[in-house]
Coordinates of C-alpha atoms in Angstrom, one line a residue:
M6 CA 0.1 0.1 0.0
A7 CA 1.6 3.4 -0.9
E8 CA 2.3 6.0 1.4
M9 CA -0.5 7.9 3.1
K10 CA -0.5 11.8 4.2
N11 CA -3.4 13.5 5.5
L12 CA -5.1 16.8 4.2
C13 CA -7.2 19.0 5.7
G14 CA -8.4 22.5 4.7
K15 CA -11.9 24.4 5.8
I16 CA -14.9 24.4 3.1
P17 CA -18.8 26.5 3.1
V18 CA -20.9 24.5 5.0
E19 CA -22.9 24.2 2.5
L20 CA -20.3 21.7 0.5
H21 CA -19.4 19.8 3.5
E22 CA -23.0 18.9 3.4
K23 CA -23.2 18.3 0.2
V24 CA -20.2 15.4 0.6
R25 CA -21.3 14.2 3.5
A26 CA -25.3 13.2 1.4
E27 CA -22.8 12.1 -0.9
I28 CA -20.7 9.9 1.5
E29 CA -23.6 8.0 3.3
E30 CA -25.3 7.9 0.2
K31 CA -22.6 5.5 -1.5
E32 CA -22.1 4.0 1.3
T33 CA -18.5 4.7 1.4
S34 CA -15.5 6.9 3.8
T35 CA -14.7 10.8 3.9
Q36 CA -11.0 9.3 3.0
I37 CA -12.0 7.1 -0.2
F38 CA -14.3 9.6 -1.2
I39 CA -11.3 12.9 -0.6
Q40 CA -9.4 10.3 -2.6
Q41 CA -11.9 9.3 -5.7
V42 CA -12.3 14.0 -6.1
I43 CA -8.5 14.5 -6.2
E44 CA -7.5 11.6 -8.6
E45 CA -11.0 12.4 -10.7
H46 CA -9.4 15.7 -10.8
F47 CA -6.0 15.0 -11.5
N48 CA -7.0 12.4 -14.6
R49 CA -9.1 14.9 -16.3
L50 CA -6.4 17.3 -16.1
E51 CA -4.4 15.0 -17.9
G52 CA -6.8 13.9 -20.3
K53 CA -6.5 17.5 -21.9
G54 CA -5.6 17.4 -25.0
E55 CA -4.8 14.8 -27.5
E56 CA -7.5 12.9 -26.2
S57 CA -10.1 15.4 -25.3
M58 CA -10.8 16.6 -29.2
E59 CA -11.6 12.9 -29.8
K60 CA -14.3 13.1 -27.4
R61 CA -17.9 14.6 -27.8
T62 CA -19.8 15.5 -24.7
L63 CA -23.8 14.0 -25.1
A64 CA -26.7 16.2 -22.0
V65 CA -29.7 15.5 -21.7
Q66 CA -31.9 16.7 -19.2
I67 CA -33.9 14.1 -17.8
T68 CA -36.6 13.9 -15.0
E69 CA -35.8 13.8 -11.0
E70 CA -37.2 11.0 -10.6
L71 CA -34.5 8.8 -13.4
F72 CA -32.5 11.1 -12.1
Q73 CA -32.7 9.7 -8.6
R74 CA -32.7 6.2 -10.1
V75 CA -29.3 6.5 -11.9
K76 CA -27.8 8.0 -8.7
W77 CA -28.9 4.9 -7.0
A78 CA -27.5 2.3 -9.4
V79 CA -24.6 4.4 -9.7
A80 CA -24.5 3.9 -5.8
K81 CA -25.0 0.5 -5.7
E82 CA -22.8 -0.2 -8.8
G83 CA -19.6 1.8 -7.0
I84 CA -18.6 3.6 -10.5
K85 CA -18.6 7.0 -11.8
Q86 CA -22.1 8.4 -12.8
K87 CA -19.9 9.3 -16.9
D88 CA -18.9 5.6 -16.5
F89 CA -22.0 4.0 -15.7
I90 CA -23.6 6.3 -18.7
I91 CA -21.6 5.4 -21.1
R92 CA -22.0 1.7 -19.9
I93 CA -25.8 2.2 -20.3
I94 CA -25.2 4.0 -24.0
E95 CA -22.6 1.6 -25.2
K96 CA -25.0 -1.3 -24.9
A97 CA -27.4 0.6 -26.1
V98 CA -25.8 0.9 -28.9
E99 CA -25.1 -2.1 -29.6
E100 CA -28.7 -3.7 -29.7
V101 CA -29.2 -1.3 -31.9
E102 CA -25.9 -2.0 -34.7
A103 CA -27.2 -6.2 -33.8
K104 CA -30.8 -6.0 -34.4
W105 CA -29.4 -3.7 -38.1
Q106 CA -27.0 -6.2 -38.9
E107 CA -29.3 -9.1 -38.7
L108 CA -31.5 -7.4 -41.2
D109 CA -28.6 -6.2 -43.1
Q110 CA -27.5 -9.4 -43.6
P111 CA -30.6 -10.8 -46.2
E112 CA -29.7 -8.0 -48.1
E113 CA -27.0 -8.2 -48.7
I114 CA -27.3 -12.0 -49.5
E115 CA -29.9 -10.8 -51.9
E116 CA -27.2 -8.7 -53.2
T117 CA -24.4 -11.4 -53.9
D118 CA -26.9 -13.4 -55.4
N119 CA -28.0 -11.4 -57.8
L120 CA -24.4 -10.9 -59.1
E121 CA -23.3 -14.4 -59.5
E122 CA -27.0 -14.9 -61.5
A123 CA -25.0 -11.9 -63.7
E124 CA -22.1 -13.7 -63.6
D125 CA -23.5 -16.7 -64.5
T126 CA -25.8 -14.7 -67.5
S127 CA -22.3 -13.0 -68.6
E128 CA -20.7 -16.6 -69.2
E129 CA -24.0 -17.9 -70.8
E130 CA -23.7 -14.9 -73.2
V131 CA -20.3 -15.5 -74.3
V132 CA -20.7 -18.8 -74.4
E133 CA -23.5 -18.3 -76.9
A134 CA -21.6 -15.7 -78.8
A135 CA -18.8 -17.6 -79.3
G136 CA -20.9 -20.8 -80.6
E137 CA -22.5 -18.1 -83.0
E138 CA -19.3 -17.0 -84.1
M139 CA -18.2 -20.8 -85.1
D140 CA -21.4 -21.4 -86.7
A141 CA -20.8 -18.3 -88.4
E142 CA -16.9 -19.7 -89.7
I143 CA -18.1 -23.2 -90.5
S144 CA -20.7 -21.5 -93.0
E145 CA -18.3 -19.1 -94.6
D146 CA -15.4 -22.0 -94.3
A147 CA -18.4 -24.1 -96.4
E148 CA -18.9 -21.3 -99.2
E149 CA -15.6 -21.0 -99.7
E150 CA -15.0 -24.9 -100.7
E151 CA -17.8 -25.5 -102.1
I152 CA -19.0 -29.1 -101.3
P153 CA -19.4 -31.9 -104.1
E154 CA -22.8 -33.2 -104.4
S155 CA -23.2 -35.8 -106.3
E156 CA -20.5 -38.7 -107.4
E157 CA -19.9 -37.0 -110.8
E158 CA -18.6 -34.0 -109.1
I159 CA -16.3 -36.2 -106.5
E160 CA -14.6 -37.6 -109.8
E161 CA -14.2 -35.1 -111.3
I162 CA -12.1 -33.4 -108.8
A163 CA -10.3 -36.3 -108.5

């Protein structure tokens, strides 16, 4: 365990009451609460710069009832409200992404089938065209070499 030092100072009564209420709500000690607040403060300061450019703020207004429920859940989980909200958002987004990926997959399969059909059609057309070209060449060759029709013509050629 790290070496510990004492830190004390006077704060306004209203702020002191808020701190005490949160400590009781989270069922933690003053020492742990103050340590968390100070660590969060320095983490926030260190996080500024390049990393803060990659983050966006999302703010919403909610009812007092929902806010109290969130506070209760955060206290029970023993994590920061920010982390709790991010976890909820990530889970909801993952569910929506999964749902839409499932719905998009049949379209992708259909598109693949259509491409395969187009490729098959193209191959058939190529085979047909080649066959027609060969037929045309054969008939041209036949016209050039007159094929004898009777025995007399065969004897004349020989």
